[in-house]
Coordinates of C-alpha atoms in Angstrom, one line a residue:
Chain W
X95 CA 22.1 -16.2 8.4
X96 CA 25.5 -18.2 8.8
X97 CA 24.9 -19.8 5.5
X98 CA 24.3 -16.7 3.2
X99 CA 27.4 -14.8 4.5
X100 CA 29.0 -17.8 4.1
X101 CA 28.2 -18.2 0.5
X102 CA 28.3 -14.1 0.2
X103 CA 32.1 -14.3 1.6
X104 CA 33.5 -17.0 -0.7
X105 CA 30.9 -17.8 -3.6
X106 CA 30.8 -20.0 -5.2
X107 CA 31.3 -22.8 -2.7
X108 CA 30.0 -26.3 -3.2
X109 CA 27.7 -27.9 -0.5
X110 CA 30.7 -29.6 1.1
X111 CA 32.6 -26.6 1.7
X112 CA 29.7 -25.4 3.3
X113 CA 28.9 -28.4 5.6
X114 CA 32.9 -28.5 6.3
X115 CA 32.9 -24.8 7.5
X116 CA 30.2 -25.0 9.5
X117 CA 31.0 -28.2 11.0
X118 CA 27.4 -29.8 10.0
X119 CA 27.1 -32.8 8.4
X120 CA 25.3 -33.0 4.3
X121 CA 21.7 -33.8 5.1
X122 CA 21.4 -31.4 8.0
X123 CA 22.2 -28.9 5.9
X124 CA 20.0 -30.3 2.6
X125 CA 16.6 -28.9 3.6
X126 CA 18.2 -25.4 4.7
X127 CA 20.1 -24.5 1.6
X128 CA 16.7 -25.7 -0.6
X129 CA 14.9 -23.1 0.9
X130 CA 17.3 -20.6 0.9
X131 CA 17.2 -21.4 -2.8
X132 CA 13.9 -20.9 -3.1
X133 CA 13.7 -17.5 -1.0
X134 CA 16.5 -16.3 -3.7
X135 CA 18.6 -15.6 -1.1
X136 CA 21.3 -18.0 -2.5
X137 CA 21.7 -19.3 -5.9
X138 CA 22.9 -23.3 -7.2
X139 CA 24.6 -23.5 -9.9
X140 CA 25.1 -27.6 -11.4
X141 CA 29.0 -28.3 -11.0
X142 CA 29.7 -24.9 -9.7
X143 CA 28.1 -24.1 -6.1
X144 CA 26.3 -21.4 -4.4
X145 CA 26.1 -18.0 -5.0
X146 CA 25.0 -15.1 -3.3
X147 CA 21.4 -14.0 -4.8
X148 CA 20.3 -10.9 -6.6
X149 CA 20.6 -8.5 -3.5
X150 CA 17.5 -7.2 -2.4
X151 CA 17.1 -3.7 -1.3
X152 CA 14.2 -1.0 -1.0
X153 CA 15.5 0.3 -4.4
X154 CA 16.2 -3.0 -6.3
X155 CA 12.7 -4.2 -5.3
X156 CA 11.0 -0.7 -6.6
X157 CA 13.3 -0.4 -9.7
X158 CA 12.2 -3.6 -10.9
X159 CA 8.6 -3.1 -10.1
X160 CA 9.0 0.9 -11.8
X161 CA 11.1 -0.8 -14.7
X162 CA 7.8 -2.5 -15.7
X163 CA 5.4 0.6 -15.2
X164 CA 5.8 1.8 -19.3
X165 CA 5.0 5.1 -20.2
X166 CA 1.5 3.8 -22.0
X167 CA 0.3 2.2 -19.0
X168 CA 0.1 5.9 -16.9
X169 CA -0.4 8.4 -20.0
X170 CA -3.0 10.5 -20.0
X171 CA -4.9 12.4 -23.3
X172 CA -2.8 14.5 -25.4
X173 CA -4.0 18.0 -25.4
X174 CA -3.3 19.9 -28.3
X175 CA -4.2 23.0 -30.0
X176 CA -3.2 24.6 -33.7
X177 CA 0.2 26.2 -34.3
X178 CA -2.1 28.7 -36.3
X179 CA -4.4 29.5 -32.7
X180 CA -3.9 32.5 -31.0
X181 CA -2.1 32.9 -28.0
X182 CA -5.4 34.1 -26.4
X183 CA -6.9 30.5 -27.1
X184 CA -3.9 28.8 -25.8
X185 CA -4.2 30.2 -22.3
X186 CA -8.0 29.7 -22.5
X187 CA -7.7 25.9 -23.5
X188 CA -4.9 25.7 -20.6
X189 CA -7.2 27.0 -18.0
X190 CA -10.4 24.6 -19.7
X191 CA -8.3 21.8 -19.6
X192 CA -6.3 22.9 -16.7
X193 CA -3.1 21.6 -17.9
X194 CA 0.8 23.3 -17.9
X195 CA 1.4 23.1 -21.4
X196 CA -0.4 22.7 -24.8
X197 CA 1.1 20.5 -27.8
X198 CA 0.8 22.2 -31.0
X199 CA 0.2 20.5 -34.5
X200 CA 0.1 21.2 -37.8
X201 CA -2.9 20.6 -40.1
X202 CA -2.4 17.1 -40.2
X203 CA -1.9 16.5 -36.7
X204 CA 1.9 16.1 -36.7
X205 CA 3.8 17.6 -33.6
X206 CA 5.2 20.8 -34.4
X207 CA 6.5 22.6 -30.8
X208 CA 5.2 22.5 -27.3
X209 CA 4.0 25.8 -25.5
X210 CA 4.0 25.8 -21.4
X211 CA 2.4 28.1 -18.6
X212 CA 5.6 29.5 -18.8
X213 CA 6.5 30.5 -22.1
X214 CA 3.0 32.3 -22.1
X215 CA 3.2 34.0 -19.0
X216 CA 7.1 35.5 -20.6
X217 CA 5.3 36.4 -23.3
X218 CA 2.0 37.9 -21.9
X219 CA 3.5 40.2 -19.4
X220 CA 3.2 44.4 -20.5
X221 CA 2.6 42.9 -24.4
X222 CA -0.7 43.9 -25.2
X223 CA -0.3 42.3 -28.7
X224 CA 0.4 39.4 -27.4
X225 CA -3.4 37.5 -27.4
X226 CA -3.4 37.7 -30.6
X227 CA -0.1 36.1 -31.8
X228 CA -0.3 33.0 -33.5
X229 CA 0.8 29.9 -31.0
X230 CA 3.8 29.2 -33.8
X231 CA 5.8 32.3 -32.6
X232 CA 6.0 31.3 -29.1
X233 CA 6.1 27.9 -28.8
X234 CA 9.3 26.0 -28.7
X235 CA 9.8 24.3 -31.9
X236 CA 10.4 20.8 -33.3
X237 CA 13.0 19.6 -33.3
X238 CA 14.0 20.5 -29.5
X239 CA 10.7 19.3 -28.4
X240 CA 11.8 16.7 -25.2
X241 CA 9.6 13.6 -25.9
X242 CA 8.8 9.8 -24.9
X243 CA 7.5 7.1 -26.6
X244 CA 4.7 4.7 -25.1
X245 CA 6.8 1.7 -24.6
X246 CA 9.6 3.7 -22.9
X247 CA 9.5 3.0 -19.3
X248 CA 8.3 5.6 -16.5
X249 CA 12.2 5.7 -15.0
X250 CA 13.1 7.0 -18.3
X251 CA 10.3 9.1 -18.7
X252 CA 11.1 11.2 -14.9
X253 CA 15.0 11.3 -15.7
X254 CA 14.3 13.1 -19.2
X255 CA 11.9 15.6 -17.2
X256 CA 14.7 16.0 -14.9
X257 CA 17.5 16.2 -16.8
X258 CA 15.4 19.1 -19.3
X259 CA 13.9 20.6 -16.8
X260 CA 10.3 20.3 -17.7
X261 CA 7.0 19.3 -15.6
X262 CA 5.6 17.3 -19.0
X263 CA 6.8 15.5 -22.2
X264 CA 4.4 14.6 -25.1
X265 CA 4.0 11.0 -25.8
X266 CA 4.6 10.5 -29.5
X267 CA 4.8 7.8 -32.3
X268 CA 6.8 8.3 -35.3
X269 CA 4.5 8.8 -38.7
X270 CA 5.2 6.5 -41.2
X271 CA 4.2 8.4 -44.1
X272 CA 7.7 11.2 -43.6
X273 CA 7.8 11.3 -47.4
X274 CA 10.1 14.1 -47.5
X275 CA 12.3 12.5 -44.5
X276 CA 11.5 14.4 -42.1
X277 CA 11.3 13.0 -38.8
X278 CA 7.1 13.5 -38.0
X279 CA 5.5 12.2 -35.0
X280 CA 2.0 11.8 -34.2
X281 CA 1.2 12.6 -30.4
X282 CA -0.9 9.9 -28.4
X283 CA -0.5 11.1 -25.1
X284 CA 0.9 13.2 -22.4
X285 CA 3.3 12.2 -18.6
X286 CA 3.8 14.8 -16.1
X287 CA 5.5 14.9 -13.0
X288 CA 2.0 14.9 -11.2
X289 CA 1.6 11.4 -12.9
X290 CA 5.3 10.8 -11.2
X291 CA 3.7 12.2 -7.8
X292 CA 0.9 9.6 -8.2
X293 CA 3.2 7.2 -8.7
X294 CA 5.2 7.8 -5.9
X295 CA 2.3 7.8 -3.9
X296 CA 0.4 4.2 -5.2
X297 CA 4.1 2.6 -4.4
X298 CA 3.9 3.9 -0.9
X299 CA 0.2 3.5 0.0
X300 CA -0.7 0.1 -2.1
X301 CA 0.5 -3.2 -1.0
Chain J
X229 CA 6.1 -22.8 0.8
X230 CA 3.9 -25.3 1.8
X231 CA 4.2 -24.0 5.7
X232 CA 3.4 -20.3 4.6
X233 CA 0.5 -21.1 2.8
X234 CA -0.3 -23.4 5.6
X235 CA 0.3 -20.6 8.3
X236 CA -1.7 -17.8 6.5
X237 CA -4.5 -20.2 6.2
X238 CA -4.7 -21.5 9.6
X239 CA -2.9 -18.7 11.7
X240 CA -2.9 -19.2 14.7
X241 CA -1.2 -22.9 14.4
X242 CA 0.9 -24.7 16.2
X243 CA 4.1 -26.5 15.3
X244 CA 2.2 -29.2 16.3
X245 CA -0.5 -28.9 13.8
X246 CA 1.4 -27.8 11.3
X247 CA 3.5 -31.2 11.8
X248 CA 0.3 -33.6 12.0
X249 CA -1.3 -31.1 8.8
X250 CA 2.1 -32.1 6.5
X251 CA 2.5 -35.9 7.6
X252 CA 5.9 -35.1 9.3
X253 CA 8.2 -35.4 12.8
X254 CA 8.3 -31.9 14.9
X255 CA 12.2 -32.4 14.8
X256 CA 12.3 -32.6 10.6
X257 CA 10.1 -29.6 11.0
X258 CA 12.1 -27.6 13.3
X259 CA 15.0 -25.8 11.1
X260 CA 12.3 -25.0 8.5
X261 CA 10.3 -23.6 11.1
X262 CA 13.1 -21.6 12.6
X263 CA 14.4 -20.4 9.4
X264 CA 11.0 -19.1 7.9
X265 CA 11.0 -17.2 11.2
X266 CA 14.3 -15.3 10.5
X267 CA 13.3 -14.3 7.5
X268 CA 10.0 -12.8 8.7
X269 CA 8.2 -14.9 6.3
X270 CA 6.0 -16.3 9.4
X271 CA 6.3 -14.7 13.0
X272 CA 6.4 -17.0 16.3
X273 CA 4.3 -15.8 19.2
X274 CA 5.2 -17.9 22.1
X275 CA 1.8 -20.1 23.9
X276 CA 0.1 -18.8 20.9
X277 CA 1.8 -20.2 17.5
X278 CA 2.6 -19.1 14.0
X279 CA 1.4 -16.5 12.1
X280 CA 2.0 -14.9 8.8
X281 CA 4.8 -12.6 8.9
X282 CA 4.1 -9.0 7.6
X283 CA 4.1 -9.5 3.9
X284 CA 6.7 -8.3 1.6
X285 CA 6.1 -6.0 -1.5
X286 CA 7.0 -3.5 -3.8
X287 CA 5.1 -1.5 -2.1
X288 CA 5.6 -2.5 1.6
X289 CA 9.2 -2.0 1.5
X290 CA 9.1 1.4 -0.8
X291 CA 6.4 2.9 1.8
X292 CA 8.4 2.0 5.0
X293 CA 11.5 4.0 2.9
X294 CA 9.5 6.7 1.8
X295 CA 7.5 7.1 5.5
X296 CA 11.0 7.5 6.7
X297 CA 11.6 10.2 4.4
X298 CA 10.9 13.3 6.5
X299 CA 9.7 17.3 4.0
X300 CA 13.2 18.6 5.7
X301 CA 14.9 15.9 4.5
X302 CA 14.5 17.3 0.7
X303 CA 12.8 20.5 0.9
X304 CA 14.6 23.5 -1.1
X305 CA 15.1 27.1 -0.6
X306 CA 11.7 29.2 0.0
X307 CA 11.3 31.6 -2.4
X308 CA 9.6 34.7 -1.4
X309 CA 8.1 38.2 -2.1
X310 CA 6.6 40.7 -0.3
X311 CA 3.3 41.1 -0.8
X312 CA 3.3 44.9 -1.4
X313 CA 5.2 44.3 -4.5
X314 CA 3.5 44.1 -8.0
X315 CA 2.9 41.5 -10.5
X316 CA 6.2 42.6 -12.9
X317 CA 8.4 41.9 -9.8
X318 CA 6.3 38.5 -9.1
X319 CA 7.3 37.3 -12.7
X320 CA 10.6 38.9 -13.0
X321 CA 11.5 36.4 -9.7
X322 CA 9.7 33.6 -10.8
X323 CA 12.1 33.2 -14.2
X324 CA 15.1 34.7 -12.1
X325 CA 14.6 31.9 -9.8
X326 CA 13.0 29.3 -12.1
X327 CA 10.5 28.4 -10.2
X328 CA 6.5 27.5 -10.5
X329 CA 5.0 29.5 -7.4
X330 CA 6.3 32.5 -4.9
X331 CA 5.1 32.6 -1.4
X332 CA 3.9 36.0 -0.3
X333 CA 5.1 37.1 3.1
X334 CA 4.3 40.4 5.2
X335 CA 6.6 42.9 6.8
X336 CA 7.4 40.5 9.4
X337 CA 8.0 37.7 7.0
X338 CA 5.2 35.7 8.0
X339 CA 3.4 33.7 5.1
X340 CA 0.2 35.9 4.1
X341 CA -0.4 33.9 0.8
X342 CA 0.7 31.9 -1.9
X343 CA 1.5 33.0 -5.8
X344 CA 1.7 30.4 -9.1
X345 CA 2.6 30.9 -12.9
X346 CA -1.6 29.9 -13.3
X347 CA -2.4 32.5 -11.2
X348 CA -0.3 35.5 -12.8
X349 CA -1.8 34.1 -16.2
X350 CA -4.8 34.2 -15.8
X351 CA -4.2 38.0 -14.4
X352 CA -2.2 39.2 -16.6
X353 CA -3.4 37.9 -20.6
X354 CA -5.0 41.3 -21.9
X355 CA -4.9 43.2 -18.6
X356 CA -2.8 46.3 -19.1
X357 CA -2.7 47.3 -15.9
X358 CA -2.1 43.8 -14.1
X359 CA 1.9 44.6 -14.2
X360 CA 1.8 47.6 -12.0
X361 CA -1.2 45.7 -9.4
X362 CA 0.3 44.1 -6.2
X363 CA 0.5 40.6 -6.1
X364 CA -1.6 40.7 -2.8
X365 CA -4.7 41.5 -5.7
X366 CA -3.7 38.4 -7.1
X367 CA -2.2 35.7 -4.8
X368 CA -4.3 33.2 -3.1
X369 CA -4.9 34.1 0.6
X370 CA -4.2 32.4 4.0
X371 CA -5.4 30.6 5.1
X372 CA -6.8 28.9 1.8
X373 CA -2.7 28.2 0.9
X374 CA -2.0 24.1 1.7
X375 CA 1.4 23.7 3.7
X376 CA 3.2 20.9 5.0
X377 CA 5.3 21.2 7.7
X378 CA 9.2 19.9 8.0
X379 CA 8.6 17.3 10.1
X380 CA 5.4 15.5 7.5
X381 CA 7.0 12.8 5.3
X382 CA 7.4 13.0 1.6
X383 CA 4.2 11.0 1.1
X384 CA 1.8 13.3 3.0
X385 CA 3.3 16.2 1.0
X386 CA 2.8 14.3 -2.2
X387 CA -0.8 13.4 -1.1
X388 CA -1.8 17.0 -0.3
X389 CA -0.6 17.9 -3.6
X390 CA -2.4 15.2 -5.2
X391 CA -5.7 16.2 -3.6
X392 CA -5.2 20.0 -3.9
X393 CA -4.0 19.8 -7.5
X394 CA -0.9 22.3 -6.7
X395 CA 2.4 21.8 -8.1
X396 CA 4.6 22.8 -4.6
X397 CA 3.6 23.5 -1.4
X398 CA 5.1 25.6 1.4
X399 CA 7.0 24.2 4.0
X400 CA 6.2 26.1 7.5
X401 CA 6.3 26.6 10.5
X402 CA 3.8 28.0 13.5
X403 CA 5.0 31.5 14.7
X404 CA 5.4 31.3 18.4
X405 CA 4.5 34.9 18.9
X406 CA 1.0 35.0 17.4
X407 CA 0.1 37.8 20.2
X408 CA -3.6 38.1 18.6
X409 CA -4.6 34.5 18.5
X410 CA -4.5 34.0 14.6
X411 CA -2.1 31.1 13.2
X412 CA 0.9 32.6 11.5
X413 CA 3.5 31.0 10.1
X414 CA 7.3 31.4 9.4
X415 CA 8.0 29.9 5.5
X416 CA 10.9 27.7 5.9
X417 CA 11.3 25.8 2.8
X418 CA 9.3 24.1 -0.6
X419 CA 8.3 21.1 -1.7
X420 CA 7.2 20.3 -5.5
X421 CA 6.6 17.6 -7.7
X422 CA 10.0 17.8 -9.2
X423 CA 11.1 16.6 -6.2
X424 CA 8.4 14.0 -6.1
X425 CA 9.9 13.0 -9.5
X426 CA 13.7 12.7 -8.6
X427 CA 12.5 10.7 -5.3
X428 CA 10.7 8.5 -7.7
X429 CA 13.9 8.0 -9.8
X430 CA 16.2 8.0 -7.0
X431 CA 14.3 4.8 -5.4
X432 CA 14.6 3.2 -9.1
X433 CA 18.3 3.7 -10.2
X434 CA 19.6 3.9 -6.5
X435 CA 20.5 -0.1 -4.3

């Protein structure tokens, strides 16, 4: 790979240079730096030179191919549930739908707090009250509910989970109709880090 | 890449036929040849001939990362109770420590079972007593518990917890002083999805 270290080591550098340095005459060298070219390992520029291409690594190659993978594309089905249920129906849709955490709306569907396995679980322990609580009091509330949209891209998705620390965001679009101004958002979907597993694992197994 | 396509199509083939199959001289052919061959874009086998050279993709190049990517590698603390104690200590150390699922261990802090945030739910919504039960009542029993062991690779951990639809699975490994014959295992670390999650973003914002 004389020629790419070459170019890597002193871009950009005309053809001549090249052929000078190596000590190889212009049409040896023509059909060599085409496909190199080609291959992306070296770029032409017109009345610059070469240049060393994009560099490809394990993570360059799978953060372009993740960069493309948008949230919409690996969503699955909202699940949500009244803010006016009980806590009692919360665990029981959980365990029905066998999800970690429920997204509760208001009468017209808007998205008005998230509840998780593990605000229930806080809240269920030695209360005996607690099953019949309405959803609304344990929930965490709008506006620190973490979400993504559909068009945001999986990478973005996993570094909000990380960075918030929570296994699932809602996927949400925002209502037009916020008369009062209000931001409102209507919720279309739902990305967990078991969609992020999945992912992980189609990347490593798939060709 | 007219001598890829024509390799892949025809592999086994010659440089010979490959010459007469484009219309050109063995010696114009030769640098191409050579070069396609450094790159691993077609393999030479010598008395044999060309053949395709393993191909390149997203996923080719992320799996032989991740295969390389060994449980020990990224496992985190254990986290561990004994299985004596009851249900208010499981879920007391669950939110001290923050995490999803507690591995149960006997006096000799071998792994006797595994317990989640699903499973103390499920115990504890309108059970009065559940708080004061021991989690033995309550955890799910070896050897039912799926474990990985430090030497697996991140991808078989992720598969199991694909397929066993659990969020983290103990890492272990075999007691060497199982005097009656039974497996029994020393708990050595965890892997979860999280993880799974900040691999996945690690391969994407990471050269």
């Amino acid at each position: 790979m004389h020629i790419v270290e070459l170019v890597k080591a002193n871009a950009p550098i005309t053809g001549e240079q090249i052929a000078e340095l190596l000590g190889l005459s212009r049409p040896t060298l023509r059909s060599d730096l085409a496909l190199l070219v080609m291959l992306g390992l070296i770029d032409a520029k017109p009345k610059v030179g070469y240049t060393p291409g994009v560099t490809v690594t394990p993570g360059s190659i799978a953060a372009q191919h993740l960069q493309q993978i948008k949230v919409k594309d690996v969503q699955s089905m909202p699940v949500v549930i009244r803010e006016q249920s009980s806590v009692h129906d919360a665990v029981v849709q959980l365990f029905m739908e066998d999800v970690g955490s429920l997204v509760a709306v208001d009468d017209e569907g808007c998205m008005t707090g998230v509840i998780s396995r593990k605000d229930l679980l806080k809240f269920t322990l030695g209360n005996t009250n607690a099953a019949a609580m309405p959803v609304s009091m344990v929930m965490t509330r709008e506006p620190n509910v973490v979400h993504v949209t559909p068009e945001e891209s999986v990478i973005d998705a996993a570094r909000k989970m990380i960075n918030h620390q929570v296994d699932s965001l809602p996927v949400v679009v925002s209502k037009s109709s916020a008369a009062d101004g209000r931001k409102r958002f209507d919720v279309v979907g739902r990305i967990t880090k078991t969609i992020m597993t999945k992912i992980l694992l189609d990347l490593a197994i798939k060709g």
